[in-house]
């Protein structure tokens, strides 16, 4: 039994589906490896999705490079707490540029899902010998890095505003979303990185 | 022999190559060897220049820029190369053009023993990750070498590193740009 006083109730799959509802050519999506990749794919694979199968720690940097190259498009990075913990400095780099078109959503289940649900640093302290973290607050880190609009979402009543902020609010927008630990079906996009990159550029630029 | 016209500084020549190749994003970790070039990029209206917290960030940034249709360059020191190695696989996996210019330490007359392991390891680890290596030791070869590297990257689709050898940069002189 978790001692986490605010156990998560939000489910990542329907949440990501809502985040991507009605996605058009103006929405460019990058997802981190593992669950976030399967989540955006379950919502509907599309050329303007760039789901990563590796490169842990890369999504926020990719999102920033893309947001600067395409300032008139909305860029949405969706990744997990483990991935975000591996590239905390990238949040400070985002803050040096303050891209108005970038939104970052971290789905925080407090676990390293791909390796067997070991606790990440965002897990609470004193959660037993094998399941304790440090209670690391990634939204507070994002604010500390210089991204003022960085908040935490825990409740289904906040999801409508979350979707609106992520899709259209002046960025950079950072949202930490506390989600349940779930065992979900793998819904896999194509794996070939060159293909994923080429189809993305073809859809965005008209050439690979 | 008549006196040759004074060559522009090689770092200014690199900046010219960046403009010739339509480089739009430049990433760096502050570095004395690249200092003059970094400042030229920062003053440019056509280049977005970003300071990184670690060299590793430069690879996904370059991938994102390319996804969005822009060319970029990562400037780093040999000691930073080790920080990039896992993500240095991205240019191979995604097959996107990647160009990095590396100022070498632990290479030629280095006084600091801490610089030798990564300095000496730099060409080997880059080769292991499938990065093409160009090396330049004299000022008069810088422009042509960086230009060739940019062509291999952006026309030939390769991941390319130019090693600016310590013989070119000079033995570190603390406190002076």
PDB file of N, CA and C in Angstrom, chain A residues 50 55-56 58 61-62 64-66 68-70 89-90 92-93 97 193-194 197 200-201 204-205, chain B residues 25 48-53 57 60-61 63-70 87 90 93-96:
ATOM      1  N   UNK A  50       6.414  12.416 -33.516  1.00  0.00           N
ATOM      2  CA  UNK A  50       7.774  11.868 -33.519  1.00  0.00           C
ATOM      3  C   UNK A  50       7.937  11.068 -32.228  1.00  0.00           C
ATOM      4  N   UNK A  55      16.987   7.082 -26.913  1.00  0.00           N
ATOM      5  CA  UNK A  55      17.406   8.476 -26.710  1.00  0.00           C
ATOM      6  C   UNK A  55      16.752   9.093 -25.481  1.00  0.00           C
ATOM      7  N   UNK A  56      16.850   8.375 -24.374  1.00  0.00           N
ATOM      8  CA  UNK A  56      16.294   8.890 -23.119  1.00  0.00           C
ATOM      9  C   UNK A  56      16.960  10.230 -22.794  1.00  0.00           C
ATOM     10  N   UNK A  58      16.170  13.001 -24.436  1.00  0.00           N
ATOM     11  CA  UNK A  58      16.202  13.834 -25.642  1.00  0.00           C
ATOM     12  C   UNK A  58      14.949  14.669 -25.915  1.00  0.00           C
ATOM     13  N   UNK A  61      14.866  18.698 -25.495  1.00  0.00           N
ATOM     14  CA  UNK A  61      15.788  19.354 -26.424  1.00  0.00           C
ATOM     15  C   UNK A  61      15.256  19.319 -27.849  1.00  0.00           C
ATOM     16  N   UNK A  62      14.722  18.159 -28.248  1.00  0.00           N
ATOM     17  CA  UNK A  62      14.150  18.070 -29.597  1.00  0.00           C
ATOM     18  C   UNK A  62      13.000  19.046 -29.760  1.00  0.00           C
ATOM     19  N   UNK A  64      12.559  21.818 -28.205  1.00  0.00           N
ATOM     20  CA  UNK A  64      13.055  23.193 -28.251  1.00  0.00           C
ATOM     21  C   UNK A  64      13.634  23.523 -29.628  1.00  0.00           C
ATOM     22  N   UNK A  65      14.450  22.615 -30.172  1.00  0.00           N
ATOM     23  CA  UNK A  65      15.024  22.849 -31.506  1.00  0.00           C
ATOM     24  C   UNK A  65      13.931  23.007 -32.551  1.00  0.00           C
ATOM     25  N   UNK A  66      12.899  22.170 -32.430  1.00  0.00           N
ATOM     26  CA  UNK A  66      11.781  22.211 -33.374  1.00  0.00           C
ATOM     27  C   UNK A  66      10.952  23.486 -33.187  1.00  0.00           C
ATOM     28  N   UNK A  68      11.918  26.349 -32.137  1.00  0.00           N
ATOM     29  CA  UNK A  68      12.636  27.514 -32.665  1.00  0.00           C
ATOM     30  C   UNK A  68      12.620  27.526 -34.188  1.00  0.00           C
ATOM     31  N   UNK A  69      12.685  26.316 -34.774  1.00  0.00           N
ATOM     32  CA  UNK A  69      12.679  26.241 -36.242  1.00  0.00           C
ATOM     33  C   UNK A  69      11.297  26.524 -36.824  1.00  0.00           C
ATOM     34  N   UNK A  70      10.244  26.256 -36.056  1.00  0.00           N
ATOM     35  CA  UNK A  70       8.869  26.390 -36.546  1.00  0.00           C
ATOM     36  C   UNK A  70       8.045  27.242 -35.580  1.00  0.00           C
ATOM     37  N   UNK A  89      18.586  19.750 -16.956  1.00  0.00           N
ATOM     38  CA  UNK A  89      19.229  20.962 -17.464  1.00  0.00           C
ATOM     39  C   UNK A  89      18.546  21.503 -18.707  1.00  0.00           C
ATOM     40  N   UNK A  90      17.899  20.620 -19.470  1.00  0.00           N
ATOM     41  CA  UNK A  90      17.246  21.092 -20.699  1.00  0.00           C
ATOM     42  C   UNK A  90      16.119  22.071 -20.368  1.00  0.00           C
ATOM     43  N   UNK A  92      16.329  24.387 -18.084  1.00  0.00           N
ATOM     44  CA  UNK A  92      17.010  25.687 -17.954  1.00  0.00           C
ATOM     45  C   UNK A  92      17.335  26.251 -19.340  1.00  0.00           C
ATOM     46  N   UNK A  93      17.689  25.366 -20.262  1.00  0.00           N
ATOM     47  CA  UNK A  93      17.974  25.827 -21.621  1.00  0.00           C
ATOM     48  C   UNK A  93      16.699  26.333 -22.297  1.00  0.00           C
ATOM     49  N   UNK A  97      15.420  30.578 -23.751  1.00  0.00           N
ATOM     50  CA  UNK A  97      14.810  30.947 -25.036  1.00  0.00           C
ATOM     51  C   UNK A  97      13.349  31.354 -24.910  1.00  0.00           C
ATOM     52  N   UNK A 193      13.760   4.983 -37.316  1.00  0.00           N
ATOM     53  CA  UNK A 193      13.924   6.397 -37.003  1.00  0.00           C
ATOM     54  C   UNK A 193      13.995   7.279 -38.243  1.00  0.00           C
ATOM     55  N   UNK A 194      14.687   6.771 -39.282  1.00  0.00           N
ATOM     56  CA  UNK A 194      14.809   7.566 -40.514  1.00  0.00           C
ATOM     57  C   UNK A 194      13.436   7.730 -41.169  1.00  0.00           C
ATOM     58  N   UNK A 197      11.420  10.268 -39.123  1.00  0.00           N
ATOM     59  CA  UNK A 197      11.923  11.612 -39.405  1.00  0.00           C
ATOM     60  C   UNK A 197      11.484  12.082 -40.794  1.00  0.00           C
ATOM     61  N   UNK A 200       7.773  12.868 -41.018  1.00  0.00           N
ATOM     62  CA  UNK A 200       7.498  14.113 -40.286  1.00  0.00           C
ATOM     63  C   UNK A 200       7.843  15.316 -41.164  1.00  0.00           C
ATOM     64  N   UNK A 201       9.065  15.292 -41.742  1.00  0.00           N
ATOM     65  CA  UNK A 201       9.487  16.416 -42.589  1.00  0.00           C
ATOM     66  C   UNK A 201       8.632  16.525 -43.854  1.00  0.00           C
ATOM     67  N   UNK A 204       5.493  18.191 -42.833  1.00  0.00           N
ATOM     68  CA  UNK A 204       5.674  19.570 -42.381  1.00  0.00           C
ATOM     69  C   UNK A 204       6.226  20.478 -43.480  1.00  0.00           C
ATOM     70  N   UNK A 205       7.238  19.968 -44.210  1.00  0.00           N
ATOM     71  CA  UNK A 205       7.979  20.821 -45.139  1.00  0.00           C
ATOM     72  C   UNK A 205       7.673  20.521 -46.602  1.00  0.00           C
TER      73      UNK A 205
ATOM     74  N   UNK B  25      20.850  27.607 -36.175  1.00  0.00           N
ATOM     75  CA  UNK B  25      20.927  27.416 -34.728  1.00  0.00           C
ATOM     76  C   UNK B  25      22.346  26.951 -34.377  1.00  0.00           C
ATOM     77  N   UNK B  48      20.337  31.710 -34.206  1.00  0.00           N
ATOM     78  CA  UNK B  48      19.895  31.593 -32.811  1.00  0.00           C
ATOM     79  C   UNK B  48      20.997  30.857 -32.059  1.00  0.00           C
ATOM     80  N   UNK B  49      21.559  31.484 -31.040  1.00  0.00           N
ATOM     81  CA  UNK B  49      22.702  30.908 -30.325  1.00  0.00           C
ATOM     82  C   UNK B  49      22.291  30.531 -28.912  1.00  0.00           C
ATOM     83  N   UNK B  50      22.452  29.251 -28.563  1.00  0.00           N
ATOM     84  CA  UNK B  50      22.002  28.761 -27.269  1.00  0.00           C
ATOM     85  C   UNK B  50      23.165  28.236 -26.443  1.00  0.00           C
ATOM     86  N   UNK B  51      23.231  28.664 -25.191  1.00  0.00           N
ATOM     87  CA  UNK B  51      24.155  28.046 -24.243  1.00  0.00           C
ATOM     88  C   UNK B  51      23.476  26.819 -23.644  1.00  0.00           C
ATOM     89  N   UNK B  52      24.201  25.731 -23.540  1.00  0.00           N
ATOM     90  CA  UNK B  52      23.659  24.477 -23.008  1.00  0.00           C
ATOM     91  C   UNK B  52      24.155  24.254 -21.579  1.00  0.00           C
ATOM     92  N   UNK B  53      23.448  23.408 -20.844  1.00  0.00           N
ATOM     93  CA  UNK B  53      23.949  23.023 -19.514  1.00  0.00           C
ATOM     94  C   UNK B  53      24.918  21.856 -19.629  1.00  0.00           C
ATOM     95  N   UNK B  57      22.861  18.011 -24.667  1.00  0.00           N
ATOM     96  CA  UNK B  57      21.636  18.660 -25.135  1.00  0.00           C
ATOM     97  C   UNK B  57      21.707  19.039 -26.615  1.00  0.00           C
ATOM     98  N   UNK B  60      19.886  16.300 -29.439  1.00  0.00           N
ATOM     99  CA  UNK B  60      18.444  16.391 -29.691  1.00  0.00           C
ATOM    100  C   UNK B  60      18.013  17.754 -30.210  1.00  0.00           C
ATOM    101  N   UNK B  61      18.682  18.826 -29.789  1.00  0.00           N
ATOM    102  CA  UNK B  61      18.355  20.137 -30.351  1.00  0.00           C
ATOM    103  C   UNK B  61      18.570  20.132 -31.856  1.00  0.00           C
ATOM    104  N   UNK B  63      18.522  17.552 -33.803  1.00  0.00           N
ATOM    105  CA  UNK B  63      17.485  16.690 -34.400  1.00  0.00           C
ATOM    106  C   UNK B  63      16.177  17.460 -34.550  1.00  0.00           C
ATOM    107  N   UNK B  64      15.810  18.198 -33.509  1.00  0.00           N
ATOM    108  CA  UNK B  64      14.573  18.978 -33.556  1.00  0.00           C
ATOM    109  C   UNK B  64      14.639  20.072 -34.605  1.00  0.00           C
ATOM    110  N   UNK B  65      15.793  20.751 -34.687  1.00  0.00           N
ATOM    111  CA  UNK B  65      15.959  21.799 -35.695  1.00  0.00           C
ATOM    112  C   UNK B  65      15.792  21.205 -37.092  1.00  0.00           C
ATOM    113  N   UNK B  66      16.402  20.040 -37.321  1.00  0.00           N
ATOM    114  CA  UNK B  66      16.316  19.400 -38.642  1.00  0.00           C
ATOM    115  C   UNK B  66      14.884  18.972 -38.937  1.00  0.00           C
ATOM    116  N   UNK B  67      14.185  18.428 -37.942  1.00  0.00           N
ATOM    117  CA  UNK B  67      12.770  18.078 -38.134  1.00  0.00           C
ATOM    118  C   UNK B  67      11.992  19.293 -38.602  1.00  0.00           C
ATOM    119  N   UNK B  68      12.378  20.464 -38.082  1.00  0.00           N
ATOM    120  CA  UNK B  68      11.684  21.695 -38.424  1.00  0.00           C
ATOM    121  C   UNK B  68      12.262  22.406 -39.628  1.00  0.00           C
ATOM    122  N   UNK B  69      13.270  21.809 -40.301  1.00  0.00           N
ATOM    123  CA  UNK B  69      13.788  22.384 -41.534  1.00  0.00           C
ATOM    124  C   UNK B  69      14.957  23.337 -41.362  1.00  0.00           C
ATOM    125  N   UNK B  70      15.604  23.326 -40.194  1.00  0.00           N
ATOM    126  CA  UNK B  70      16.752  24.221 -40.005  1.00  0.00           C
ATOM    127  C   UNK B  70      18.044  23.453 -39.758  1.00  0.00           C
ATOM    128  N   UNK B  87      23.542   9.862 -26.974  1.00  0.00           N
ATOM    129  CA  UNK B  87      22.686  10.599 -27.908  1.00  0.00           C
ATOM    130  C   UNK B  87      23.386  10.832 -29.250  1.00  0.00           C
ATOM    131  N   UNK B  90      21.857   9.302 -32.225  1.00  0.00           N
ATOM    132  CA  UNK B  90      20.632   9.793 -32.885  1.00  0.00           C
ATOM    133  C   UNK B  90      20.826  10.126 -34.368  1.00  0.00           C
ATOM    134  N   UNK B  93      20.560   6.820 -36.130  1.00  0.00           N
ATOM    135  CA  UNK B  93      19.240   6.187 -36.048  1.00  0.00           C
ATOM    136  C   UNK B  93      18.211   6.946 -36.887  1.00  0.00           C
ATOM    137  N   UNK B  94      18.220   8.266 -36.768  1.00  0.00           N
ATOM    138  CA  UNK B  94      17.240   9.080 -37.503  1.00  0.00           C
ATOM    139  C   UNK B  94      17.768   9.457 -38.890  1.00  0.00           C
ATOM    140  N   UNK B  95      19.048   9.221 -39.105  1.00  0.00           N
ATOM    141  CA  UNK B  95      19.729   9.582 -40.350  1.00  0.00           C
ATOM    142  C   UNK B  95      19.494  11.067 -40.698  1.00  0.00           C
ATOM    143  N   UNK B  96      19.952  11.927 -39.781  1.00  0.00           N
ATOM    144  CA  UNK B  96      19.859  13.362 -40.083  1.00  0.00           C
ATOM    145  C   UNK B  96      21.262  13.970 -40.103  1.00  0.00           C
TER     146      UNK B  96
END
